[in-house]
Tab-separated table of C-alpha atoms in Angstrom:
chain	number	residue	atom	x	y	z
A	1	UNK	CA	-27.753	37.775	-28.213
A	2	UNK	CA	-24.888	40.392	-26.846
A	3	UNK	CA	-27.693	42.446	-23.803
A	4	UNK	CA	-28.620	39.015	-22.757
A	5	UNK	CA	-25.296	38.433	-21.867
A	6	UNK	CA	-25.129	40.866	-19.681
A	7	UNK	CA	-28.247	40.212	-18.723
A	8	UNK	CA	-26.736	37.257	-17.046
A	9	UNK	CA	-23.581	38.381	-15.911
A	10	UNK	CA	-25.635	41.038	-13.893
A	11	UNK	CA	-27.753	38.537	-13.053
A	12	UNK	CA	-24.800	36.339	-11.274
A	13	UNK	CA	-23.324	39.257	-10.176
A	14	UNK	CA	-26.190	39.975	-7.535
A	15	UNK	CA	-26.468	36.794	-6.749
A	16	UNK	CA	-22.675	36.265	-5.767
A	17	UNK	CA	-23.115	39.735	-4.033
A	18	UNK	CA	-26.217	38.876	-2.102
A	19	UNK	CA	-24.827	34.698	-1.230
A	20	UNK	CA	-21.181	36.847	-0.122
A	21	UNK	CA	-22.781	38.957	1.895
A	22	UNK	CA	-24.924	35.891	3.711
A	23	UNK	CA	-21.974	34.518	4.295
A	24	UNK	CA	-19.966	37.320	5.540
A	25	UNK	CA	-22.514	37.668	8.102
A	26	UNK	CA	-23.016	34.249	9.440
A	27	UNK	CA	-17.961	34.829	9.566
A	28	UNK	CA	-18.947	37.934	11.860
A	29	UNK	CA	-21.546	36.231	14.029
A	30	UNK	CA	-19.958	33.137	15.121
A	31	UNK	CA	-16.167	35.151	15.483
A	32	UNK	CA	-18.417	37.757	17.528
A	33	UNK	CA	-20.078	34.729	19.396
A	34	UNK	CA	-16.541	33.027	19.766
A	35	UNK	CA	-15.044	36.680	21.126
A	36	UNK	CA	-17.775	36.274	23.845
A	37	UNK	CA	-17.818	33.815	25.258
A	38	UNK	CA	-13.900	33.279	25.181
A	39	UNK	CA	-14.543	36.894	26.985
A	40	UNK	CA	-17.297	35.258	29.095
A	41	UNK	CA	-15.065	32.639	31.087
A	42	UNK	CA	-12.307	34.304	32.892
A	43	UNK	CA	-10.907	31.087	34.154
A	44	UNK	CA	-7.997	31.709	36.975
A	45	UNK	CA	-6.611	28.325	37.842
A	46	UNK	CA	-4.894	30.284	40.716
A	47	UNK	CA	-7.800	31.680	42.052
A	48	UNK	CA	-10.211	29.028	44.937
A	49	UNK	CA	-13.937	28.623	45.344
A	50	UNK	CA	-14.040	28.950	48.728
A	51	UNK	CA	-18.081	29.434	49.119
A	52	UNK	CA	-20.788	28.794	46.202
A	53	UNK	CA	-23.715	29.012	47.396
A	54	UNK	CA	-26.626	29.821	44.113
A	55	UNK	CA	-28.880	30.448	46.400
A	56	UNK	CA	-27.993	32.863	47.906
A	57	UNK	CA	-26.133	34.120	44.868
A	58	UNK	CA	-22.231	34.631	46.509
A	59	UNK	CA	-19.755	32.777	45.735
A	60	UNK	CA	-16.089	33.915	47.834
A	61	UNK	CA	-12.876	33.833	46.153
A	62	UNK	CA	-9.505	33.560	46.558
A	63	UNK	CA	-6.022	34.110	45.271
A	64	UNK	CA	-2.248	35.037	46.467
A	65	UNK	CA	-1.615	37.614	44.385
A	66	UNK	CA	1.993	39.319	44.664
A	67	UNK	CA	2.069	42.402	47.084
A	68	UNK	CA	2.401	46.710	45.487
A	69	UNK	CA	4.471	47.390	48.994
A	70	UNK	CA	6.741	44.547	48.887
A	71	UNK	CA	7.326	42.848	44.947
A	72	UNK	CA	8.428	39.980	46.832
A	73	UNK	CA	6.296	38.930	49.438
A	74	UNK	CA	2.649	37.396	48.706
A	75	UNK	CA	-0.675	37.806	49.877
A	76	UNK	CA	-4.195	37.194	49.771
A	77	UNK	CA	-6.751	38.120	48.432
A	78	UNK	CA	-10.158	37.513	48.722
A	79	UNK	CA	-13.292	38.317	46.316
A	80	UNK	CA	-16.524	38.246	47.822
A	81	UNK	CA	-19.462	38.107	44.467
A	82	UNK	CA	-23.066	38.653	45.078
A	83	UNK	CA	-25.531	38.810	41.774
A	84	UNK	CA	-29.063	40.202	43.918
A	85	UNK	CA	-31.907	39.285	42.126
A	86	UNK	CA	-33.414	42.811	40.099
A	87	UNK	CA	-37.219	40.453	40.951
A	88	UNK	CA	-37.123	38.637	44.140
A	89	UNK	CA	-40.067	38.364	45.688
A	90	UNK	CA	-39.998	38.384	49.925
A	91	UNK	CA	-41.061	34.961	49.116
A	92	UNK	CA	-39.918	33.375	46.100
A	93	UNK	CA	-42.713	30.835	46.335
A	94	UNK	CA	-45.736	33.055	46.204
A	95	UNK	CA	-45.569	35.018	42.682
A	96	UNK	CA	-47.819	37.412	44.127
A	97	UNK	CA	-45.865	38.421	47.070
A	98	UNK	CA	-44.278	42.001	47.244
A	99	UNK	CA	-40.628	42.160	45.994
A	100	UNK	CA	-37.968	42.001	48.057
A	101	UNK	CA	-35.537	45.246	49.229
A	102	UNK	CA	-33.846	43.318	51.658
A	103	UNK	CA	-30.868	40.568	51.293
A	104	UNK	CA	-28.497	39.586	54.243
A	105	UNK	CA	-25.875	37.793	53.990
A	106	UNK	CA	-24.009	36.322	57.437
A	107	UNK	CA	-21.036	34.517	55.643
A	108	UNK	CA	-19.385	32.889	59.786
A	109	UNK	CA	-22.814	31.185	58.517
A	110	UNK	CA	-23.101	31.282	54.630
A	111	UNK	CA	-19.187	29.018	55.324
A	112	UNK	CA	-20.396	26.743	57.550
A	113	UNK	CA	-19.451	22.875	55.914
A	114	UNK	CA	-22.879	21.467	56.830
A	115	UNK	CA	-22.617	18.451	54.478
A	116	UNK	CA	-20.771	15.314	56.620
A	117	UNK	CA	-17.364	14.740	55.691
A	118	UNK	CA	-15.882	11.098	56.157
A	119	UNK	CA	-12.162	11.726	59.362
A	120	UNK	CA	-10.713	8.944	60.692
A	121	UNK	CA	-10.650	9.259	64.077
A	122	UNK	CA	-8.484	6.926	67.139
A	123	UNK	CA	-7.838	4.377	64.188
A	124	UNK	CA	-11.690	4.450	64.034
A	125	UNK	CA	-13.303	6.098	60.645
A	126	UNK	CA	-16.401	8.070	61.283
A	127	UNK	CA	-18.804	11.209	60.054
A	128	UNK	CA	-18.396	14.737	61.056
A	129	UNK	CA	-19.949	17.606	60.485
A	130	UNK	CA	-20.621	21.651	62.748
A	131	UNK	CA	-22.824	20.385	65.196
A	132	UNK	CA	-24.796	23.971	64.718
A	133	UNK	CA	-26.412	23.879	61.056
A	134	UNK	CA	-29.382	24.545	60.578
A	135	UNK	CA	-30.532	24.769	56.763
A	136	UNK	CA	-34.266	25.512	57.755
A	137	UNK	CA	-33.611	29.333	58.520
A	138	UNK	CA	-31.272	29.297	55.268
A	139	UNK	CA	-33.558	31.564	53.035
A	140	UNK	CA	-33.383	32.266	49.193
A	141	UNK	CA	-33.254	34.740	46.828
A	142	UNK	CA	-33.137	33.194	43.769
A	143	UNK	CA	-35.427	29.580	42.283
A	144	UNK	CA	-33.084	26.319	43.451
A	145	UNK	CA	-32.762	25.012	39.293
A	146	UNK	CA	-32.751	21.322	40.776
A	147	UNK	CA	-35.878	22.109	42.672
A	148	UNK	CA	-40.268	22.296	41.699
A	149	UNK	CA	-41.224	25.074	43.009
A	150	UNK	CA	-45.393	24.946	43.169
A	151	UNK	CA	-47.841	27.156	44.026
A	152	UNK	CA	-52.345	26.831	44.576
A	153	UNK	CA	-54.674	28.072	41.848
A	154	UNK	CA	-57.803	28.002	41.269
A	155	UNK	CA	-58.490	26.388	38.400
A	156	UNK	CA	-62.583	26.752	36.297
A	157	UNK	CA	-63.873	24.375	34.243
A	158	UNK	CA	-67.550	24.320	33.895
A	159	UNK	CA	-68.594	26.631	36.221
A	160	UNK	CA	-66.788	23.561	38.924
A	161	UNK	CA	-63.468	26.068	40.843
A	162	UNK	CA	-61.483	24.079	42.261
A	163	UNK	CA	-57.390	24.069	43.616
A	164	UNK	CA	-54.644	22.809	41.281
A	165	UNK	CA	-51.046	23.055	41.799
A	166	UNK	CA	-48.705	25.349	39.270
A	167	UNK	CA	-45.823	24.884	38.575
A	168	UNK	CA	-43.496	28.725	38.425
A	169	UNK	CA	-40.620	27.529	37.297
A	170	UNK	CA	-41.746	23.773	34.783
A	171	UNK	CA	-38.342	23.358	33.306
A	172	UNK	CA	-37.640	21.836	36.990
A	173	UNK	CA	-40.629	20.283	37.217
A	174	UNK	CA	-40.023	17.046	34.712
A	175	UNK	CA	-40.776	13.380	36.691
């Protein structure tokens, strides 16, 4: 009888250890994800976004910081963050085109305000924008997540080949 009781006690201890290890693993992964998320999202309320172009993968921010030479003075610091997509193609709509090796960033063109803005001029409300905005020459280095990119591919069924459109980024192509 005593041996049977000892066996039951050992089984309970093993179960407790197994469940305890599982609970500890869940707790550690939860704490790790919270810590990682907290590190990743580093928001600075004094930093202002001047430009964020997701097509060109560039972000320009500015903020005032204390001068190292004169601590009583503040100077404007600009940060330019450029993310280079590793597998970008010359033509992003064509997966067979060669990999892009040349990335051109003209900050004066990127900082133009091309969207019309409502202004009051001489007591009258008008819409204004910069006159020399040309979006046709703008090449994207990565997919715009809101745009559906497709390509014609040969599709063969029952011996017949016809051209059909295939989505290159299917998550954006749902209607």
